Amino acid sequence: QVQLVESGGGLVQAGGSLRLSCAASGIILSINTMGWYRQAPGKQRELVAAITSGGSTNYADSVKGRFTISRDNAKNTVYLQMNSLKPEDTAVYFCNAHVLELVLRVFNDYWGQGTQVTVSS
């Protein structure tokens, strides 16, 4: 079993910054891609940013130049630095990890519980 624990959400004014963290723990052999998704009320969950174990990154067009994803492989932790936040960034942010499990030696996707980010205008 693998657990993802997120932290760092909150309320911020437009133009402000927040940093999200997500730590994975459990029976992990390795983690391939880690990413952040978000879901606003009445909308589908969408990819915000993703990063491979080698450090290659991918961003949604709406956050390019404002958000930065990074990871610490030794700590199985992924971060999302969010700058120049806009009201339209308001959503629940979910962490995702593509994990190679230690015992079964299979890949499975895991999700965090979500953390609320609210940007006021």
PDB file of C-alpha atoms in Angstrom:
ATOM      1  CA  GLN A   1       0.000   0.000   0.000  1.00  0.00           C
ATOM      2  CA  VAL A   2       1.155   3.499  -0.859  1.00  0.00           C
ATOM      3  CA  GLN A   3       0.031   6.771   0.701  1.00  0.00           C
ATOM      4  CA  LEU A   4       0.355  10.262  -0.714  1.00  0.00           C
ATOM      5  CA  VAL A   5       0.087  13.122   1.763  1.00  0.00           C
ATOM      6  CA  GLU A   6      -0.303  16.659   0.464  1.00  0.00           C
ATOM      7  CA  SER A   7       0.258  19.931   2.248  1.00  0.00           C
ATOM      8  CA  GLY A   8       0.549  23.630   1.515  1.00  0.00           C
ATOM      9  CA  GLY A   9      -2.859  24.670   0.251  1.00  0.00           C
ATOM     10  CA  GLY A  10      -4.726  27.690   1.551  1.00  0.00           C
ATOM     11  CA  LEU A  11      -6.191  31.085   0.821  1.00  0.00           C
ATOM     12  CA  VAL A  12      -4.127  33.712  -0.990  1.00  0.00           C
ATOM     13  CA  GLN A  13      -4.799  36.973  -2.785  1.00  0.00           C
ATOM     14  CA  ALA A  14      -4.413  37.259  -6.521  1.00  0.00           C
ATOM     15  CA  GLY A  15      -0.764  37.731  -7.429  1.00  0.00           C
ATOM     16  CA  GLY A  16       0.392  35.784  -4.404  1.00  0.00           C
ATOM     17  CA  SER A  17       2.259  32.513  -4.109  1.00  0.00           C
ATOM     18  CA  LEU A  18       1.805  29.093  -2.568  1.00  0.00           C
ATOM     19  CA  ARG A  19       3.934  25.984  -2.455  1.00  0.00           C
ATOM     20  CA  LEU A  20       2.362  22.542  -2.435  1.00  0.00           C
ATOM     21  CA  SER A  21       4.158  19.425  -1.249  1.00  0.00           C
ATOM     22  CA  CYS A  22       3.270  15.757  -1.649  1.00  0.00           C
ATOM     23  CA  ALA A  23       5.161  12.964   0.081  1.00  0.00           C
ATOM     24  CA  ALA A  24       4.745   9.332  -0.914  1.00  0.00           C
ATOM     25  CA  SER A  25       5.305   6.519   1.558  1.00  0.00           C
ATOM     26  CA  GLY A  26       4.758   2.780   1.725  1.00  0.00           C
ATOM     27  CA  ILE A  27       5.942  -0.238  -0.225  1.00  0.00           C
ATOM     28  CA  ILE A  28       7.709   1.731  -2.958  1.00  0.00           C
ATOM     29  CA  LEU A  29      10.472   0.390  -5.158  1.00  0.00           C
ATOM     30  CA  SER A  30      10.539   3.444  -7.366  1.00  0.00           C
ATOM     31  CA  ILE A  31       8.288   6.205  -8.677  1.00  0.00           C
ATOM     32  CA  ASN A  32       8.076   7.015 -12.357  1.00  0.00           C
ATOM     33  CA  THR A  33       5.998  10.107 -13.042  1.00  0.00           C
ATOM     34  CA  MET A  34       4.632  12.361 -10.302  1.00  0.00           C
ATOM     35  CA  GLY A  35       2.164  15.101 -11.012  1.00  0.00           C
ATOM     36  CA  TRP A  36      -0.362  17.623  -9.826  1.00  0.00           C
ATOM     37  CA  TYR A  37      -3.933  17.773 -11.032  1.00  0.00           C
ATOM     38  CA  ARG A  38      -6.706  20.151 -10.075  1.00  0.00           C
ATOM     39  CA  GLN A  39     -10.472  20.118 -10.077  1.00  0.00           C
ATOM     40  CA  ALA A  40     -12.634  23.210  -9.819  1.00  0.00           C
ATOM     41  CA  PRO A  41     -16.343  22.991  -8.918  1.00  0.00           C
ATOM     42  CA  GLY A  42     -18.369  21.734 -11.856  1.00  0.00           C
ATOM     43  CA  LYS A  43     -15.280  20.999 -13.937  1.00  0.00           C
ATOM     44  CA  GLN A  44     -13.300  17.907 -14.826  1.00  0.00           C
ATOM     45  CA  ARG A  45     -10.007  17.113 -13.172  1.00  0.00           C
ATOM     46  CA  GLU A  46      -7.151  18.448 -15.290  1.00  0.00           C
ATOM     47  CA  LEU A  47      -3.399  18.015 -15.375  1.00  0.00           C
ATOM     48  CA  VAL A  48      -1.497  21.001 -14.012  1.00  0.00           C
ATOM     49  CA  ALA A  49       2.078  19.728 -14.174  1.00  0.00           C
ATOM     50  CA  ALA A  50       4.015  16.477 -14.220  1.00  0.00           C
ATOM     51  CA  ILE A  51       7.628  15.446 -13.763  1.00  0.00           C
ATOM     52  CA  THR A  52       9.440  12.207 -14.558  1.00  0.00           C
ATOM     53  CA  SER A  53      12.060  10.567 -12.375  1.00  0.00           C
ATOM     54  CA  GLY A  54      14.649  11.984 -14.731  1.00  0.00           C
ATOM     55  CA  GLY A  55      13.366  15.519 -14.308  1.00  0.00           C
ATOM     56  CA  SER A  56      11.476  16.070 -17.555  1.00  0.00           C
ATOM     57  CA  THR A  57       8.488  18.324 -16.991  1.00  0.00           C
ATOM     58  CA  ASN A  58       5.158  19.016 -18.630  1.00  0.00           C
ATOM     59  CA  TYR A  59       2.799  21.919 -17.858  1.00  0.00           C
ATOM     60  CA  ALA A  60      -0.707  22.944 -18.739  1.00  0.00           C
ATOM     61  CA  ASP A  61      -0.676  26.001 -20.987  1.00  0.00           C
ATOM     62  CA  SER A  62      -2.636  27.965 -18.388  1.00  0.00           C
ATOM     63  CA  VAL A  63       0.159  27.711 -15.792  1.00  0.00           C
ATOM     64  CA  LYS A  64       3.306  27.893 -17.931  1.00  0.00           C
ATOM     65  CA  GLY A  65       5.635  30.584 -16.672  1.00  0.00           C
ATOM     66  CA  ARG A  66       3.845  30.814 -13.313  1.00  0.00           C
ATOM     67  CA  PHE A  67       4.070  27.313 -11.788  1.00  0.00           C
ATOM     68  CA  THR A  68       7.156  25.175 -11.295  1.00  0.00           C
ATOM     69  CA  ILE A  69       7.125  21.462 -10.496  1.00  0.00           C
ATOM     70  CA  SER A  70      10.105  19.778  -8.858  1.00  0.00           C
ATOM     71  CA  ARG A  71      10.830  16.575  -6.965  1.00  0.00           C
ATOM     72  CA  ASP A  72      13.215  15.039  -4.483  1.00  0.00           C
ATOM     73  CA  ASN A  73      13.621  11.411  -5.502  1.00  0.00           C
ATOM     74  CA  ALA A  74      15.389  10.489  -2.267  1.00  0.00           C
ATOM     75  CA  LYS A  75      12.360  11.690  -0.287  1.00  0.00           C
ATOM     76  CA  ASN A  76       9.708  10.501  -2.777  1.00  0.00           C
ATOM     77  CA  THR A  77       8.338  14.031  -2.658  1.00  0.00           C
ATOM     78  CA  VAL A  78       7.004  16.327  -5.355  1.00  0.00           C
ATOM     79  CA  TYR A  79       6.513  20.072  -5.058  1.00  0.00           C
ATOM     80  CA  LEU A  80       4.501  22.671  -6.931  1.00  0.00           C
ATOM     81  CA  GLN A  81       5.594  26.280  -6.601  1.00  0.00           C
ATOM     82  CA  MET A  82       2.717  28.496  -7.684  1.00  0.00           C
ATOM     83  CA  ASN A  83       3.421  32.163  -8.365  1.00  0.00           C
ATOM     84  CA  SER A  84       1.292  34.985  -9.764  1.00  0.00           C
ATOM     85  CA  LEU A  85      -1.823  33.136  -8.720  1.00  0.00           C
ATOM     86  CA  LYS A  86      -5.125  34.037 -10.350  1.00  0.00           C
ATOM     87  CA  PRO A  87      -8.706  33.506  -9.160  1.00  0.00           C
ATOM     88  CA  GLU A  88      -9.123  30.927 -11.928  1.00  0.00           C
ATOM     89  CA  ASP A  89      -6.450  28.807 -10.227  1.00  0.00           C
ATOM     90  CA  THR A  90      -8.921  28.158  -7.416  1.00  0.00           C
ATOM     91  CA  ALA A  91      -9.483  24.408  -7.162  1.00  0.00           C
ATOM     92  CA  VAL A  92      -8.741  21.287  -5.174  1.00  0.00           C
ATOM     93  CA  TYR A  93      -5.234  20.168  -6.083  1.00  0.00           C
ATOM     94  CA  PHE A  94      -4.452  16.454  -6.147  1.00  0.00           C
ATOM     95  CA  CYS A  95      -1.084  14.753  -6.167  1.00  0.00           C
ATOM     96  CA  ASN A  96      -0.576  11.690  -8.371  1.00  0.00           C
ATOM     97  CA  ALA A  97       2.240   9.151  -8.474  1.00  0.00           C
ATOM     98  CA  HIS A  98       2.944   6.252 -10.833  1.00  0.00           C
ATOM     99  CA  VAL A  99       4.525   3.820  -8.399  1.00  0.00           C
ATOM    100  CA  LEU A 100       6.458   0.591  -8.923  1.00  0.00           C
ATOM    101  CA  GLU A 101       5.465  -1.392  -5.836  1.00  0.00           C
ATOM    102  CA  LEU A 102       8.186  -3.196  -3.933  1.00  0.00           C
ATOM    103  CA  VAL A 103       6.510  -6.554  -3.350  1.00  0.00           C
ATOM    104  CA  LEU A 104       4.326  -7.107  -6.420  1.00  0.00           C
ATOM    105  CA  ARG A 105       6.720  -5.367  -8.826  1.00  0.00           C
ATOM    106  CA  VAL A 106       3.828  -3.788 -10.712  1.00  0.00           C
ATOM    107  CA  PHE A 107       3.046  -0.154 -11.495  1.00  0.00           C
ATOM    108  CA  ASN A 108      -0.025   1.414  -9.934  1.00  0.00           C
ATOM    109  CA  ASP A 109      -1.372   4.950  -9.840  1.00  0.00           C
ATOM    110  CA  TYR A 110      -2.011   6.563  -6.465  1.00  0.00           C
ATOM    111  CA  TRP A 111      -3.748   9.794  -5.525  1.00  0.00           C
ATOM    112  CA  GLY A 112      -3.545  12.119  -2.566  1.00  0.00           C
ATOM    113  CA  GLN A 113      -6.595  13.303  -0.680  1.00  0.00           C
ATOM    114  CA  GLY A 114      -6.496  16.764  -2.242  1.00  0.00           C
ATOM    115  CA  THR A 115      -5.708  20.195  -0.854  1.00  0.00           C
ATOM    116  CA  GLN A 116      -7.813  23.304  -1.399  1.00  0.00           C
ATOM    117  CA  VAL A 117      -6.276  26.339  -3.068  1.00  0.00           C
ATOM    118  CA  THR A 118      -8.396  29.476  -3.065  1.00  0.00           C
ATOM    119  CA  VAL A 119      -7.294  32.657  -4.789  1.00  0.00           C
ATOM    120  CA  SER A 120      -9.271  35.789  -3.977  1.00  0.00           C
ATOM    121  CA  SER A 121      -9.542  38.717  -6.359  1.00  0.00           C
TER     122      SER A 121
END
